[in-house]
Amino acid sequence: AHFAKYIEAGIEVGEMEDLFKGVHEKIRAAPVVPKKVRTKPAEAKIWQPLKISYEERKERLKAKLATLME
């Protein structure tokens, strides 16, 4: 499973050394990676729930107590 992607691509064991030499040559030719243009996400993610007001908490408590009393 460790080398599954190489096997899928049809790369044999003997070809690995030549492959890495070619990769290193390309890196030496252009060592600086160009920055990608970032796009703003469609909508911002909210990771934490929004805080509720004191009145909303009181109403929730009243609703819970009402269900318990029934």
Backbone as ProteinMPNN parsed JSONL, in Angstrom:
{"seq_chain_A": "AHFAKYIEAGIEVGEMEDLFKGVHEKIRAAPVVPKKVRTKPAEAKIWQPLKISYEERKERLKAKLATLME", "coords_chain_A": {"N_chain_A": [[0.823, -1.195, 0.0], [2.102, 1.115, 0.441], [3.5, 1.965, -1.811], [1.569, 2.172, -3.732], [0.609, 4.156, -5.489], [2.752, 4.536, -7.227], [2.825, 2.054, -8.448], [0.349, 2.049, -9.73], [0.844, 4.073, -11.57], [2.574, 2.804, -13.185], [5.305, 2.691, -12.728], [8.367, 1.167, -12.351], [10.675, -0.586, -10.125], [13.379, -0.243, -10.898], [13.233, 2.092, -12.351], [12.938, 4.142, -10.589], [15.236, 5.548, -9.64], [16.104, 6.978, -11.91], [13.825, 8.511, -12.279], [13.809, 10.151, -9.982], [16.189, 11.568, -10.402], [15.505, 13.085, -12.642], [13.459, 14.617, -11.519], [14.859, 16.095, -9.584], [16.523, 17.593, -11.25], [14.652, 19.261, -12.509], [13.773, 20.707, -10.314], [16.12, 22.075, -9.605], [16.359, 23.677, -11.851], [14.249, 25.503, -11.64], [14.004, 26.678, -8.764], [12.335, 28.242, -7.161], [9.063, 28.27, -6.149], [6.214, 29.362, -7.809], [3.82, 31.656, -6.465], [0.449, 30.836, -5.773], [-2.651, 32.182, -6.888], [-4.877, 33.202, -4.562], [-8.26, 32.518, -3.927], [-11.174, 34.032, -2.618], [-13.208, 32.376, -0.241], [-16.549, 31.126, -0.897], [-18.476, 31.392, 1.168], [-18.088, 32.293, 4.554], [-16.894, 30.089, 7.077], [-18.427, 29.115, 10.089], [-17.147, 28.283, 13.039], [-17.702, 28.059, 15.737], [-20.656, 27.926, 17.723], [-23.111, 30.551, 17.594], [-23.397, 33.044, 20.142], [-26.075, 33.172, 22.472], [-28.561, 35.439, 23.622], [-29.295, 36.767, 26.911], [-32.039, 36.863, 27.366], [-32.939, 34.984, 25.497], [-31.804, 32.673, 26.577], [-33.232, 32.526, 28.983], [-35.81, 32.042, 27.963], [-35.414, 29.546, 26.744], [-34.885, 28.004, 29.023], [-37.327, 28.237, 30.347], [-38.937, 26.859, 28.51], [-37.83, 24.292, 28.636], [-38.327, 23.639, 31.327], [-41.093, 23.691, 31.253], [-41.638, 21.466, 29.658], [-40.689, 19.475, 31.325], [-42.43, 19.647, 33.491], [-44.802, 18.73, 32.489]], "CA_chain_A": [[0.0, 0.0, 0.0], [2.97, 2.287, 0.543], [3.912, 2.389, -3.141], [0.445, 1.873, -4.617], [0.503, 5.177, -6.542], [3.796, 4.251, -8.212], [2.408, 0.86, -9.187], [-0.743, 2.476, -10.616], [1.408, 4.887, -12.644], [3.383, 1.936, -14.025], [6.724, 2.932, -12.463], [9.024, -0.022, -11.804], [11.706, -0.331, -9.116], [14.579, 0.248, -11.558], [12.982, 3.418, -12.909], [12.827, 5.132, -9.51], [16.431, 6.389, -9.566], [16.043, 7.904, -13.044], [12.715, 9.416, -12.024], [14.227, 11.141, -9.001], [17.189, 12.434, -11.024], [14.769, 14.042, -13.466], [12.73, 15.53, -10.635], [15.837, 17.004, -8.983], [16.959, 18.53, -12.288], [13.59, 20.246, -12.692], [13.76, 21.579, -9.133], [17.28, 22.957, -9.7], [16.123, 24.62, -12.941], [13.346, 26.55, -11.132], [13.84, 26.333, -7.356], [11.306, 29.045, -6.494], [7.713, 27.882, -6.541], [5.384, 30.563, -7.947], [2.671, 31.706, -5.555], [-0.858, 30.665, -6.403], [-3.612, 33.231, -6.596], [-5.893, 32.68, -3.648], [-9.598, 33.042, -4.124], [-11.92, 34.142, -1.379], [-14.257, 31.348, -0.196], [-17.901, 31.585, -1.194], [-19.072, 31.848, 2.419], [-17.199, 32.044, 5.687], [-17.328, 29.012, 7.958], [-18.583, 29.488, 11.491], [-16.688, 27.103, 13.756], [-18.331, 27.99, 17.044], [-22.038, 28.404, 17.658], [-23.311, 31.943, 17.987], [-23.863, 33.205, 21.509], [-27.463, 33.591, 22.575], [-28.718, 36.502, 24.611], [-29.816, 36.388, 28.224], [-33.475, 36.624, 27.215], [-33.113, 33.712, 24.79], [-31.502, 31.609, 27.533], [-34.372, 32.423, 29.897], [-36.908, 31.414, 27.232], [-35.092, 28.125, 26.616], [-35.052, 27.39, 30.333], [-38.767, 28.139, 30.587], [-39.462, 25.805, 27.643], [-37.379, 23.005, 29.187], [-39.061, 23.403, 32.557], [-42.477, 23.399, 30.895], [-41.712, 20.084, 29.193], [-40.487, 18.608, 32.487], [-43.597, 19.725, 34.363], [-45.938, 18.046, 31.853]], "C_chain_A": [[0.862, 1.252, 0.0], [3.331, 2.839, -0.834], [2.811, 2.171, -4.165], [0.328, 2.871, -5.76], [1.552, 4.962, -7.628], [3.397, 3.058, -9.079], [1.292, 1.21, -10.163], [-0.215, 3.264, -11.801], [2.295, 4.058, -13.567], [4.874, 2.146, -13.85], [7.305, 1.704, -11.77], [10.132, 0.392, -10.842], [12.956, 0.266, -9.759], [14.441, 1.66, -12.093], [12.984, 4.515, -11.844], [14.023, 6.077, -9.48], [16.432, 7.416, -10.694], [14.937, 8.942, -12.842], [13.143, 10.525, -11.061], [15.306, 12.069, -9.549], [16.509, 13.499, -11.873], [14.032, 15.069, -12.622], [13.688, 16.547, -10.034], [16.36, 18.017, -10.001], [15.923, 19.624, -12.504], [13.529, 21.217, -11.518], [14.932, 22.553, -9.204], [17.086, 24.004, -10.795], [15.245, 25.777, -12.477], [13.078, 26.276, -9.66], [12.734, 27.104, -6.624], [9.943, 28.649, -7.036], [6.87, 29.154, -6.668], [4.177, 30.499, -7.014], [1.38, 31.577, -6.348], [-1.763, 31.825, -6.003], [-4.704, 32.627, -5.739], [-7.234, 33.333, -3.935], [-10.314, 33.058, -2.778], [-13.013, 33.066, -1.369], [-15.65, 31.954, -0.408], [-18.591, 32.124, 0.06], [-18.147, 31.458, 3.563], [-17.777, 30.939, 6.565], [-17.417, 29.549, 9.382], [-18.264, 28.243, 12.302], [-17.358, 26.957, 15.109], [-19.764, 28.485, 16.926], [-22.143, 29.851, 18.139], [-23.839, 32.012, 19.419], [-25.314, 33.666, 21.501], [-27.576, 34.605, 23.706], [-29.31, 35.946, 25.913], [-31.303, 36.059, 28.132], [-33.742, 35.294, 26.511], [-32.817, 32.529, 25.714], [-32.642, 31.41, 28.514], [-35.541, 31.711, 29.225], [-36.654, 29.917, 27.053], [-35.3, 27.387, 27.928], [-36.533, 27.216, 30.653], [-39.368, 27.003, 29.76], [-39.068, 24.419, 28.179], [-38.151, 22.657, 30.459], [-40.507, 23.049, 32.275], [-42.621, 21.953, 30.417], [-41.513, 19.108, 30.351], [-41.728, 18.56, 33.392], [-44.792, 18.966, 33.78], [-45.952, 16.58, 32.146]], "O_chain_A": [[0.407, 2.326, -0.394], [3.455, 4.052, -1.002], [3.097, 2.001, -5.35], [-0.014, 2.491, -6.88], [1.282, 5.178, -8.809], [3.607, 3.059, -10.292], [1.282, 0.728, -11.296], [-0.742, 3.154, -12.908], [2.724, 4.543, -14.614], [5.645, 1.808, -14.748], [6.801, 1.26, -10.739], [10.484, 1.568, -10.753], [13.537, 1.2, -9.207], [15.443, 2.354, -12.269], [13.027, 5.698, -12.179], [13.848, 7.284, -9.312], [16.725, 8.59, -10.466], [15.101, 10.109, -13.195], [12.868, 11.701, -11.301], [15.336, 13.247, -9.193], [16.885, 14.67, -11.832], [13.987, 16.25, -12.967], [13.372, 17.735, -9.977], [16.613, 19.171, -9.654], [16.279, 20.791, -12.666], [13.265, 22.406, -11.7], [14.767, 23.734, -8.898], [17.602, 25.115, -10.674], [15.471, 26.918, -12.88], [12.041, 25.704, -9.322], [12.256, 26.66, -5.581], [9.707, 28.692, -8.243], [6.816, 29.947, -5.728], [3.592, 29.437, -6.801], [1.237, 32.13, -7.438], [-1.644, 32.372, -4.907], [-5.368, 31.668, -6.132], [-7.324, 34.541, -4.155], [-10.082, 32.207, -1.919], [-13.677, 32.862, -2.384], [-15.885, 33.131, -0.132], [-19.217, 33.183, 0.022], [-17.504, 30.409, 3.526], [-18.988, 30.861, 6.77], [-16.579, 30.341, 9.814], [-19.008, 27.263, 12.266], [-17.561, 25.837, 15.58], [-20.054, 29.367, 16.117], [-21.364, 30.304, 18.977], [-24.617, 31.162, 19.853], [-25.73, 34.444, 20.643], [-26.766, 34.61, 24.632], [-29.759, 34.801, 25.977], [-31.773, 35.098, 28.741], [-34.661, 34.564, 26.883], [-33.494, 31.503, 25.647], [-32.99, 30.277, 28.847], [-36.192, 30.869, 29.843], [-37.572, 29.11, 27.195], [-35.829, 26.275, 27.946], [-36.945, 26.176, 31.167], [-40.217, 26.262, 30.256], [-39.877, 23.492, 28.174], [-38.575, 21.517, 30.643], [-41.092, 22.211, 32.961], [-43.609, 21.29, 30.732], [-42.105, 18.028, 30.357], [-42.024, 17.523, 33.986], [-45.703, 18.598, 34.521], [-46.842, 15.866, 31.684]]}, "name": "protein", "num_of_chains": 1, "seq": "AHFAKYIEAGIEVGEMEDLFKGVHEKIRAAPVVPKKVRTKPAEAKIWQPLKISYEERKERLKAKLATLME"}
